[in-house]
CSV table of C-alpha atoms and ligand atoms in Angstrom, one decimal:
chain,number,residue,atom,x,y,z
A,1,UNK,CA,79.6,120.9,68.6
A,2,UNK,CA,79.4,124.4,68.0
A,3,UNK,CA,77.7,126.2,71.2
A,4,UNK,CA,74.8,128.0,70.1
A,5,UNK,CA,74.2,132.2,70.7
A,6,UNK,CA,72.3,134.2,73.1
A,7,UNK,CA,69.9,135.8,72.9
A,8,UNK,CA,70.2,139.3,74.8
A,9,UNK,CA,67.3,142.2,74.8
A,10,UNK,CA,68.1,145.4,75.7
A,11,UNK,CA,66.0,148.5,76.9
A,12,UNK,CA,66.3,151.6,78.0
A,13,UNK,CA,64.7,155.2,77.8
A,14,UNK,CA,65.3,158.0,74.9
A,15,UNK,CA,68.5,159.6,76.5
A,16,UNK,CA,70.0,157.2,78.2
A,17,UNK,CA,73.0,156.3,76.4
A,18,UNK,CA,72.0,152.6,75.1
A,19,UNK,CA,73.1,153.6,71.2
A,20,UNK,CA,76.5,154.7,72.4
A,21,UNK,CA,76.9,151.4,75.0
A,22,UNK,CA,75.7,149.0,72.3
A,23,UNK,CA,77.6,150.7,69.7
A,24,UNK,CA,80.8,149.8,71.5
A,25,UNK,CA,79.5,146.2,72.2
A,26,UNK,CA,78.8,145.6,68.3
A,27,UNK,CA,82.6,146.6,67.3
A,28,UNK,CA,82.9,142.9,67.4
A,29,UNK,CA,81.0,141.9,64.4
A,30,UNK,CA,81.9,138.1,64.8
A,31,UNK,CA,80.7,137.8,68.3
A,32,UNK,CA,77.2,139.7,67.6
A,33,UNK,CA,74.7,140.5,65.6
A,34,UNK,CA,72.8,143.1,66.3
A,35,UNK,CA,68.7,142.5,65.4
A,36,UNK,CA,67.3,144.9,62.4
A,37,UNK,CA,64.2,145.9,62.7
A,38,UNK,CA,60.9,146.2,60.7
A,39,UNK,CA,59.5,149.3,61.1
A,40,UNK,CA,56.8,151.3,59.3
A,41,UNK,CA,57.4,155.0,60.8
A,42,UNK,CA,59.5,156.7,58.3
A,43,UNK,CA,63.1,157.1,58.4
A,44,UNK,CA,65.3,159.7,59.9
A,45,UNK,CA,67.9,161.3,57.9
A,46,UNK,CA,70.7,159.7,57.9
A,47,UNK,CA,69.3,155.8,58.2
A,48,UNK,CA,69.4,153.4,55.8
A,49,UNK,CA,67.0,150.6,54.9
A,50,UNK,CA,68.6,147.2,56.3
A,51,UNK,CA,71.2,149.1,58.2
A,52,UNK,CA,69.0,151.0,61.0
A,53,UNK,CA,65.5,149.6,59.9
A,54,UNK,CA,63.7,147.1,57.5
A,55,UNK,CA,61.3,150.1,56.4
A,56,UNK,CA,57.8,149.1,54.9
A,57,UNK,CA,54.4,149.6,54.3
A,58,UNK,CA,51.9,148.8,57.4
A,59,UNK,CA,50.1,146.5,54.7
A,60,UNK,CA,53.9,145.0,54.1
A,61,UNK,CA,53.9,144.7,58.1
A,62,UNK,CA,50.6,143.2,58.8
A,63,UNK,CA,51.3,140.2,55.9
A,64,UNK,CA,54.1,139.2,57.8
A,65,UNK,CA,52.4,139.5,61.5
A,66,UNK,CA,49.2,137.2,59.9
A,67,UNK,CA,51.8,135.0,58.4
A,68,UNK,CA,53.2,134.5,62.2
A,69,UNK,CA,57.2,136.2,61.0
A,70,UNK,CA,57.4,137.9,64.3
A,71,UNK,CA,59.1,136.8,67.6
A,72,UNK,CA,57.5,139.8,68.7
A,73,UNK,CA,56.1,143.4,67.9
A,74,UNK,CA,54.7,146.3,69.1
A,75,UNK,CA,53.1,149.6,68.3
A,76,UNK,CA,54.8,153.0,69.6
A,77,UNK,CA,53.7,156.3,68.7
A,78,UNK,CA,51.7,154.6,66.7
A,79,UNK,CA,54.1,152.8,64.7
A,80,UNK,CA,54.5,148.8,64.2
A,81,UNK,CA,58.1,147.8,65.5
A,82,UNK,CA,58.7,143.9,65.0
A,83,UNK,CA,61.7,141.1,65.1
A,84,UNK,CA,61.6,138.6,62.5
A,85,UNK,CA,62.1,135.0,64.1
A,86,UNK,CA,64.4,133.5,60.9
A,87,UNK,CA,67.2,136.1,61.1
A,88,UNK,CA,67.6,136.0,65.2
A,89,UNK,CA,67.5,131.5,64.6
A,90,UNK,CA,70.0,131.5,61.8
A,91,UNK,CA,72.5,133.8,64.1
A,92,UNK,CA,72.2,132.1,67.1
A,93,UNK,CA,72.5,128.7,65.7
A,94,UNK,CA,75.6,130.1,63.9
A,95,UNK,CA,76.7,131.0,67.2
A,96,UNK,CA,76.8,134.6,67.4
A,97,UNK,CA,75.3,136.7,70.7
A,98,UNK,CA,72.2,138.0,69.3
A,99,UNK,CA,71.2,141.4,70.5
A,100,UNK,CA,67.9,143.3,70.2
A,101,UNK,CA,67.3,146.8,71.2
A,102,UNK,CA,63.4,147.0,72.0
A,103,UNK,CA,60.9,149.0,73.9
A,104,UNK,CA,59.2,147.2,77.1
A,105,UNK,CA,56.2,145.5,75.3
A,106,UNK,CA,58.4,143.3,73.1
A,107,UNK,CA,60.6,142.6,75.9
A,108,UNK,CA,57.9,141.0,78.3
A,109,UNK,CA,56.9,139.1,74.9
A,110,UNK,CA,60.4,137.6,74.2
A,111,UNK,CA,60.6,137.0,78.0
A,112,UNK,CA,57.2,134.8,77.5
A,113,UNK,CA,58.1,133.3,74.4
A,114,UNK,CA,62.3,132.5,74.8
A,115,UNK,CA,63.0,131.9,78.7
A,116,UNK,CA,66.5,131.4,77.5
A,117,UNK,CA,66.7,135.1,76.7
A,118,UNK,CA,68.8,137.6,79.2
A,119,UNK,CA,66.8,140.9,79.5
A,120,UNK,CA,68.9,143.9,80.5
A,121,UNK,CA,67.2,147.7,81.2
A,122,UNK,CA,69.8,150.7,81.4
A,123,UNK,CA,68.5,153.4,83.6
A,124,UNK,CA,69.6,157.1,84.2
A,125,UNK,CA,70.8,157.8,87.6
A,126,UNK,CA,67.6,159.9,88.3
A,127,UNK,CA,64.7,161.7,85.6
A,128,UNK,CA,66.5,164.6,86.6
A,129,UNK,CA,69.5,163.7,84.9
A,130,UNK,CA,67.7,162.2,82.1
A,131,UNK,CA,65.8,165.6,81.8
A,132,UNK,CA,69.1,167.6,82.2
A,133,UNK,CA,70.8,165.6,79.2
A,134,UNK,CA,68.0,165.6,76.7
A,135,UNK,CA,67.8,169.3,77.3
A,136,UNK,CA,71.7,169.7,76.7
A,137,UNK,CA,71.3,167.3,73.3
A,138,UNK,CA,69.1,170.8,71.8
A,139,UNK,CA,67.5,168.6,69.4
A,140,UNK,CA,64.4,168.6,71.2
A,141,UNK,CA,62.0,171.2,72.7
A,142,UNK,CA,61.0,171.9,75.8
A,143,UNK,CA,57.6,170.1,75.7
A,144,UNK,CA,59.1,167.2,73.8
A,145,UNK,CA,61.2,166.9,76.7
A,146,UNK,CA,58.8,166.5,79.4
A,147,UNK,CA,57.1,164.0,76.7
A,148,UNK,CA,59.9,162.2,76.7
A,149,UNK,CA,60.5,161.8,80.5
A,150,UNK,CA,57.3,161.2,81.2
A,151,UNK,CA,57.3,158.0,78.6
A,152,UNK,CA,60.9,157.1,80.1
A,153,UNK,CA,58.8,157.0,84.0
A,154,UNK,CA,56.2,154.9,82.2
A,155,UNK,CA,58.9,152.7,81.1
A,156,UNK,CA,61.0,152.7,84.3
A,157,UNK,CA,58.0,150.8,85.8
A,158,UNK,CA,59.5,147.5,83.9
A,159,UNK,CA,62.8,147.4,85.4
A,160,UNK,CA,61.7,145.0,87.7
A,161,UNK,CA,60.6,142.1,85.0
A,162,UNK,CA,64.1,142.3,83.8
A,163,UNK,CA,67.2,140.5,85.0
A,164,UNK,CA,69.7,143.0,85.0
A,165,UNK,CA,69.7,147.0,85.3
A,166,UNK,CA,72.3,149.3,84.4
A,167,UNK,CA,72.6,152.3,85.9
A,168,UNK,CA,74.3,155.3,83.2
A,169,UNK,CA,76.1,157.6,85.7
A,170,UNK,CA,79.5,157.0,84.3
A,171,UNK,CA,79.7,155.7,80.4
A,172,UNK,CA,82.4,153.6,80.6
A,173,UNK,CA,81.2,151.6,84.2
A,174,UNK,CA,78.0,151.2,82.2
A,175,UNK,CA,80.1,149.9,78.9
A,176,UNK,CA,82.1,147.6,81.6
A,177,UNK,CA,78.8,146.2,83.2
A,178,UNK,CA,77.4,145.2,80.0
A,179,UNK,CA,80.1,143.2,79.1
A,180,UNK,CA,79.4,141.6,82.8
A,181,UNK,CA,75.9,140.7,81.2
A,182,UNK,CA,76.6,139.4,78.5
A,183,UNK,CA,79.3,137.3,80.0
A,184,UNK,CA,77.1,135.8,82.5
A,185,UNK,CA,74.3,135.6,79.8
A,186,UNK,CA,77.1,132.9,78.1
A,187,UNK,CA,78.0,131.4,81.1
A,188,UNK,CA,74.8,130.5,82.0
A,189,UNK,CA,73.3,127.1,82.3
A,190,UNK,CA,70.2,126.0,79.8
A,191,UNK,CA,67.6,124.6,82.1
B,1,5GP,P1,62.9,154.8,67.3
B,1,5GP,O1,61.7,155.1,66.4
B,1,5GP,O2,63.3,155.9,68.1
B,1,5GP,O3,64.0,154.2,66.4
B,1,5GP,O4,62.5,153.6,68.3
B,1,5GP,C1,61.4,153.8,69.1
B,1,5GP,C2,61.4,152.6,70.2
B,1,5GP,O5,61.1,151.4,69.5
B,1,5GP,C3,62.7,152.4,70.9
B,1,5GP,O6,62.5,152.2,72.3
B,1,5GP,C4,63.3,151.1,70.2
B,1,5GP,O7,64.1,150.4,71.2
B,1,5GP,C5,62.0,150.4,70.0
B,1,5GP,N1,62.2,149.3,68.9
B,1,5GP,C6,63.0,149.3,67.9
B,1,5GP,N2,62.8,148.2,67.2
B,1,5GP,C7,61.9,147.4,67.8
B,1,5GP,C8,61.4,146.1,67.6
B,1,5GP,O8,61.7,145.4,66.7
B,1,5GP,N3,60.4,145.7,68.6
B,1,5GP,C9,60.1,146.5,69.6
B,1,5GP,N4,59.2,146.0,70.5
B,1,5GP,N5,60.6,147.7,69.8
B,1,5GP,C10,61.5,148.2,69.0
């Protein structure tokens, strides 16, 4: 019989390296899928609609929360984010290591809803060096900045409701832990 996926959430702050450490995890297209979201904030440039984002209408959105399509959801800066259940069940039955990249609200949901589920936060070594590299990325101001490490301290407050933390001082130890994760996340034993 053909061993079904897992199901693996990640989180992590605005800066601290989770699109480059998953992108390196999702070079294996066979063993992953990687969870598209639905969205209704606009897109950036440079996204595409089913690549980055399902982008819709928050009258598209609410249908499909009433009709109960969502494993979970949230609102952030006052956008909807969601994961539709049916895509996430057909991977993992297909065996595949399903990962979703979601903020902290939808992550205490899935860790209500699937107990199966391995939750993993990645952490800067300190809000200094958070601050430090979103200020070196220039795409931000100043004020934005501090927005943005004050919502990453807000966030740090979850760590401990997750099972694993990794720690982004050195990109490649933090690429190597998370293939520790989701190694143990296969290995371990449905109760
Ligand atoms: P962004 O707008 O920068 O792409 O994403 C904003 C935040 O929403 C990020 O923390 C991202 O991980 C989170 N997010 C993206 N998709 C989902 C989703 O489907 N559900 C939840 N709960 N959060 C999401």
């Amino acid at each position: 019989m053909q061993k079904k996926g897992r199901l693996i959430v990640v989180s992590a702050p605005s800066g601290c390296g989770k699109g480059t450490i998953l992108g390196r995890v999702l070079e294996d297209k066979e063993r992953f899928y990687y969870s598209i979201s639905c969205t209704t904030r606009a897109p950036r440039e440079g996204e595409i609609n089913g690549v980055h984002y399902r982008f819709m209408s928050r009258e598209a959105f609410e249908r499909e929360l009433a009709a109960g399509a969502f494993l979970e959801h949230a609102t952030y800066c006052d956008n909807y984010y969601g994961t539709l259940n049916a895509p996430i069940d057909e991977h993992l039955a297909a065996g595949q290591d399903v990962i979703l990249e979601i903020e902290v609200q939808g992550g205490m949901q899935i860790r209500e809803k699937r107990p199966d589920a391995t939750l993993v936060f990645i952490v800067p070594p300190s809000l200094e060096v958070l601050r430090e590299r979103l200020t070196k990325r220039g795409t931000e101001t100043p004020e934005v900045v501090e927005k943005r490490v004050a919502q990453a301290s807000r966030e740090l407050a979850f760590v401990d409701q997750y099972d694993y933390c990794i720690v982004n001082d050195d990109l490649d130890a933090a690429i190597a832990d998370m293939f520790s994760v989701i190694r143990a996340a296969e290995l371990r034993v449905d109760r």
